[in-house]
Tab-separated table of C-alpha atoms in Angstrom:
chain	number	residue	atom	x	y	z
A	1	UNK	CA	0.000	0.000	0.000
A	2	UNK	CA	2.820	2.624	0.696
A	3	UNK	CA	4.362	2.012	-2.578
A	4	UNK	CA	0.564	2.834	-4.218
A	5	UNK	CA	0.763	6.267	-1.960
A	6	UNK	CA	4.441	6.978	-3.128
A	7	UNK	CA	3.299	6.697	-6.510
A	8	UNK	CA	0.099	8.053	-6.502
A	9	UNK	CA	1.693	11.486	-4.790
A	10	UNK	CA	4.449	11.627	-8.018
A	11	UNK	CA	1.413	11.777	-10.092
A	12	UNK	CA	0.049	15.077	-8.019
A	13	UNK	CA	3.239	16.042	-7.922
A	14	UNK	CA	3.648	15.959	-11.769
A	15	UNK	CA	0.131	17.770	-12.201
A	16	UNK	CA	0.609	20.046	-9.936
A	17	UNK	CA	3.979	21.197	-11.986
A	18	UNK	CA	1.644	21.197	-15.049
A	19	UNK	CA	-0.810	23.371	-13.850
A	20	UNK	CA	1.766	25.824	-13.447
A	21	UNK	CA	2.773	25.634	-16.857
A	22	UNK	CA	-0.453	26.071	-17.800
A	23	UNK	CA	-0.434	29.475	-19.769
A	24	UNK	CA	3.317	28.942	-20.987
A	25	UNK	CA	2.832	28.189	-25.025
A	26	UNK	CA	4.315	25.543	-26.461
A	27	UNK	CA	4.181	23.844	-30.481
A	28	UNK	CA	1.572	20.708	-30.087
A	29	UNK	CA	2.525	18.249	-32.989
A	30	UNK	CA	-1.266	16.408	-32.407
A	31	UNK	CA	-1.503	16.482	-36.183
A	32	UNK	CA	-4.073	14.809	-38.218
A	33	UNK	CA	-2.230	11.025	-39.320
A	34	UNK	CA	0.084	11.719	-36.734
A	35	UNK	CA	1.628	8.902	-34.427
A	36	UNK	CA	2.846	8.539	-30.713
A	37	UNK	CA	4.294	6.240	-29.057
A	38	UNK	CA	5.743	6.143	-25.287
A	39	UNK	CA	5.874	3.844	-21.867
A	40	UNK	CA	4.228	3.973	-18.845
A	41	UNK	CA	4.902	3.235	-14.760
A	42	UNK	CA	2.963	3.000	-12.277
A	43	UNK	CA	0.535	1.023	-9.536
A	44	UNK	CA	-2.165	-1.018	-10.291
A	45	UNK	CA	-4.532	-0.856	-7.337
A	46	UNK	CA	-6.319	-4.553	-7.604
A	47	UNK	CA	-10.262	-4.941	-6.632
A	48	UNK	CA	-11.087	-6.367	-3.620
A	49	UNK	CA	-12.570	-9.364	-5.315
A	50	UNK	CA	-8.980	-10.404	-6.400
A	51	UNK	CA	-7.456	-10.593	-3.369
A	52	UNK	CA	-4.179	-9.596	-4.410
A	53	UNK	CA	-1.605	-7.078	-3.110
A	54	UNK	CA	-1.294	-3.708	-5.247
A	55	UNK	CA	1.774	-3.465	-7.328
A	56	UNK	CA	3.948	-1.603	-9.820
A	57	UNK	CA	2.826	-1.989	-13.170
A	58	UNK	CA	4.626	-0.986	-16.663
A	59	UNK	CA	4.002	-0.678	-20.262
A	60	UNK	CA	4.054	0.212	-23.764
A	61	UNK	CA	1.442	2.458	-25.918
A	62	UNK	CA	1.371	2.784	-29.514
A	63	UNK	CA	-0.996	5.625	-31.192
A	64	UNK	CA	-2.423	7.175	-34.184
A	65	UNK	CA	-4.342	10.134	-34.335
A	66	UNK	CA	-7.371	9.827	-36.650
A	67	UNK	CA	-8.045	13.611	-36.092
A	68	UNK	CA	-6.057	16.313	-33.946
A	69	UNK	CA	-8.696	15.838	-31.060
A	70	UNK	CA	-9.165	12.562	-31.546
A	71	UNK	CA	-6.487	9.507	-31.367
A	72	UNK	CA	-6.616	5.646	-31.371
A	73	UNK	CA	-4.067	4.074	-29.412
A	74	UNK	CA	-3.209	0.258	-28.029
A	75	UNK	CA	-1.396	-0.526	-24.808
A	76	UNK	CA	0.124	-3.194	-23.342
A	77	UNK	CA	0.908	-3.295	-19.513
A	78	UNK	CA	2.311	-6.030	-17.224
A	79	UNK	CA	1.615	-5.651	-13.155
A	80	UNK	CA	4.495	-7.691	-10.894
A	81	UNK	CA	3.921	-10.805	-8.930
A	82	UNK	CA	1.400	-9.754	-6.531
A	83	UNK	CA	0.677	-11.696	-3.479
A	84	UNK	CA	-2.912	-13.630	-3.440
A	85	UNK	CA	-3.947	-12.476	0.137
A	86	UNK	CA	-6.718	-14.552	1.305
A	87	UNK	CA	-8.844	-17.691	0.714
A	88	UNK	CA	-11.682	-15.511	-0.812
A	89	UNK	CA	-10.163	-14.732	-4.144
A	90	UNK	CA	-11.885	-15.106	-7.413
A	91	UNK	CA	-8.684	-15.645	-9.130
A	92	UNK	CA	-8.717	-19.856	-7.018
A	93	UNK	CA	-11.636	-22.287	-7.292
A	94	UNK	CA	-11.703	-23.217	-3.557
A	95	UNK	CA	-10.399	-21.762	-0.753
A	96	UNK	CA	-8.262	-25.223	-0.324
A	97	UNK	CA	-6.202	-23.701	-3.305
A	98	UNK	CA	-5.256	-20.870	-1.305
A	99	UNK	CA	-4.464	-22.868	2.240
A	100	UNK	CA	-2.390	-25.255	0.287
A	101	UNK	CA	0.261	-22.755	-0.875
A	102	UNK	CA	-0.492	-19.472	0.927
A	103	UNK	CA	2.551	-17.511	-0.493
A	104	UNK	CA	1.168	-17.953	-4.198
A	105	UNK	CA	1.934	-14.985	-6.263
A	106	UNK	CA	0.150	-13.848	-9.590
A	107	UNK	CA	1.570	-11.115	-12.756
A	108	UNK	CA	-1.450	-10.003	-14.903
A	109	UNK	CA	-0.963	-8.323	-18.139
A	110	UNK	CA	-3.215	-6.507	-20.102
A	111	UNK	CA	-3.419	-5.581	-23.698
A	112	UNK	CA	-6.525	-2.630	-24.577
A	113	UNK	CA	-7.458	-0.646	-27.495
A	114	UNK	CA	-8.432	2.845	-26.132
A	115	UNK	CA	-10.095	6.397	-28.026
A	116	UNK	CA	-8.563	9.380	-26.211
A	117	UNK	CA	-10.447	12.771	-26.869
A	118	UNK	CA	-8.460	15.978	-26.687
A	119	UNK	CA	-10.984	18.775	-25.251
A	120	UNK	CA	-9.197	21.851	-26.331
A	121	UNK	CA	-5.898	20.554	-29.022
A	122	UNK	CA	-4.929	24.401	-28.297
A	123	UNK	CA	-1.247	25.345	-28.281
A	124	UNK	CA	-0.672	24.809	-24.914
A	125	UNK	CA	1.755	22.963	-22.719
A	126	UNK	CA	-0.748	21.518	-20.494
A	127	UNK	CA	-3.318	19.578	-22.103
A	128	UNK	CA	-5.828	17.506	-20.379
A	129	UNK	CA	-7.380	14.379	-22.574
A	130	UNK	CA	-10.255	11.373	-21.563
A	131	UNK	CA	-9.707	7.755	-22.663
A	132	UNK	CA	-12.449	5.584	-22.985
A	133	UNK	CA	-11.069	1.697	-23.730
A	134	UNK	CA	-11.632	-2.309	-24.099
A	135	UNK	CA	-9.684	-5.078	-23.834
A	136	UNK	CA	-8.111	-8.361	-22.068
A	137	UNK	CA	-6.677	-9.021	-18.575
A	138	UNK	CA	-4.729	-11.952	-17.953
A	139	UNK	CA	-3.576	-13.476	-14.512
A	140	UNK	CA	-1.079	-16.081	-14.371
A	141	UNK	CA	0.050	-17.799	-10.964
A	142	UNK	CA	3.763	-18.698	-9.596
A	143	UNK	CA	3.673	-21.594	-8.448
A	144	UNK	CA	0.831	-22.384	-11.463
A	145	UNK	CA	-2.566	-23.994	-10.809
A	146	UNK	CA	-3.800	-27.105	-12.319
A	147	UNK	CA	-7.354	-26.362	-14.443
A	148	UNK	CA	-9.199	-28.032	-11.497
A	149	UNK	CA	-8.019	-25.157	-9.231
A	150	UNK	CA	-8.205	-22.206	-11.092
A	151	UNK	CA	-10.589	-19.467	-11.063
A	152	UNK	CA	-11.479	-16.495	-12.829
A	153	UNK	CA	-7.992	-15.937	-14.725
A	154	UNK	CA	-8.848	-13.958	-17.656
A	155	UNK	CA	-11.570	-10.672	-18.307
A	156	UNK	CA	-12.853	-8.710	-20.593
A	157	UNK	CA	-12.167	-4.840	-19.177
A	158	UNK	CA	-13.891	-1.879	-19.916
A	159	UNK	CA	-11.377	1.390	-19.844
A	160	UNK	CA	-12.804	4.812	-18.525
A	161	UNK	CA	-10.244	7.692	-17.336
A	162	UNK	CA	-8.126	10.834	-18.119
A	163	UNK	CA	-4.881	12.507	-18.132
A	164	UNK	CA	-2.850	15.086	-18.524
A	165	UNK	CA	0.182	15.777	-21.425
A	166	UNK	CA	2.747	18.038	-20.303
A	167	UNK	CA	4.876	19.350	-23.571
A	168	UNK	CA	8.757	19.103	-22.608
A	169	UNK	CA	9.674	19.470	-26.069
A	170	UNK	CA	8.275	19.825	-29.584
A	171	UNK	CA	7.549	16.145	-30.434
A	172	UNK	CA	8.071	14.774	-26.752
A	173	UNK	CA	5.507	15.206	-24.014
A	174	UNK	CA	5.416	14.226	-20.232
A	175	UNK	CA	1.519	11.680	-19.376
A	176	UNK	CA	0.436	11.185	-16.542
A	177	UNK	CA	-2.689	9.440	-16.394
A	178	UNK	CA	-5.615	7.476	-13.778
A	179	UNK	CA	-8.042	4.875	-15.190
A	180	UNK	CA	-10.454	2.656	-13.384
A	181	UNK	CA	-10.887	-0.914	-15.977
A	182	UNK	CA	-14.288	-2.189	-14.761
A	183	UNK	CA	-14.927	-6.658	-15.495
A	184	UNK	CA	-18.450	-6.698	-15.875
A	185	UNK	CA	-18.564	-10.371	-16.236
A	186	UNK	CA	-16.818	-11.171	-12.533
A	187	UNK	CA	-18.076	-7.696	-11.260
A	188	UNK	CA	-14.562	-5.592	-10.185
A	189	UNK	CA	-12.492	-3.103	-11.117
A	190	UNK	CA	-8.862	-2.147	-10.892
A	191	UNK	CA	-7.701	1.438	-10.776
A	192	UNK	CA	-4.236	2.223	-12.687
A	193	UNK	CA	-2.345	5.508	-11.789
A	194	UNK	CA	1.058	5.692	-13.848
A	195	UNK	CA	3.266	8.573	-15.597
A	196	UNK	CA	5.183	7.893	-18.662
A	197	UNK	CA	7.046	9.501	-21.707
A	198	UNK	CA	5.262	9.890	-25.243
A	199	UNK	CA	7.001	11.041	-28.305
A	200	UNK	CA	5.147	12.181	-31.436
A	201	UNK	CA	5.746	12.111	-35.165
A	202	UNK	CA	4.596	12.691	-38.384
A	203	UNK	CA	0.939	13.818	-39.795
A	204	UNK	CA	0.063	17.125	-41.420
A	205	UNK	CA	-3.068	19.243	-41.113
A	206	UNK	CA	-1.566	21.441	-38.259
A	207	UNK	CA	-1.754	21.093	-34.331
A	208	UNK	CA	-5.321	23.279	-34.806
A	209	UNK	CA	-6.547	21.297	-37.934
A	210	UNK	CA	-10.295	22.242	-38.548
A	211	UNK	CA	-12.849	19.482	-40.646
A	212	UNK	CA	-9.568	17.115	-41.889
């Protein structure tokens, strides 16, 4: 839980800088046909329902922006071995699972296609964005489980958040970003907060491109 906190306050700390950047102008390269790509770190805050300790998390994104405003983009992210906590986990068929090997560990990765909408593409430094998302979560157990013991180890996730871009240079930008990915099949969620580095190329149209 403290390393969740210590990340979580690096995020504020990185808006908070942001904010204060806010009126400084800066050339945006979100460019109709443009393309991004960057990494990510960060916590991945489990739901309860998993039973499983919070942990760092890291990825890749890849994007492409059908429209200044408007980009596709597809992540992958992998969360550490995370320790299964309890019998009560949906991840184990039977609490037996749990009591025979109680320091059983899990890594989930996840792999999303997500829309992010850009409010105001404005030449700004700061620019805040929402990304709305689907995709696959995976959960794979050290030591593993036979089929007869395993639970719920893969969902379909639905991706709802927002974020902030902070421009550090012309084609290279600072994210920081919180998004909750809700299971509706197992009922939970798991909250992501994370940072990363994005850089941006290509496209034409200009930053404030109209109807292209």
């Amino acid at each position: 839980m403290r390393k969740s906190l210590d990340v979580a306050a690096r995020a504020c700390i990185a808006i908070a800088l942001s904010i204060t950047l806010l009126a400084v102008p800066a050339h945006a390269e979100e460019k109709k046909g443009a393309w991004e790509s960057g990494f990510l770190y960060g916590t991945n805050l489990y739901g309860n329902e998993l039973r499983l300790s919070n942990e760092s998390e890291y990825g890749l994104r890849f994007g492409w922006y059908w429209h200044p405003a408007y980009e596709w983009e597809f992540q992958v992210r992998r969360t550490g071995s995370a320790n299964l906590q309890n019998e009560n986990s949906t991840l184990v068929a039977a609490p037996t699972v749990f009591f025979a090997v109680p320091e059983r560990t899990f890594t989930s990765d996840a792999y999303s296609v997500r829309f992010l909408i850009n409010p105001r593409n404005v030449k700004r430094r700061f620019k805040p964005y929402a990304v709305f998302g689907y995709g696959m979560v995976m959960y794979s157990a050290d030591p593993s489980l036979q089929d007869s013991e395993k639970g719920d180890e893969r969902g379909r996730v639905i991706t709802i958040g927002g974020g902030v871009r902070l421009r550090l240079f012309p084609h290279v930008a600072l994210r920081t970003e919180f998004t909750t990915e809700y299971e509706p099949t197992n009922i939970y969620h798991n909250e992501h907060v994370n940072v990363g580095l994005t850089w941006v190329w290509g496209g034409g149209g200009g930053a404030g491109g109209s109807a292209d």
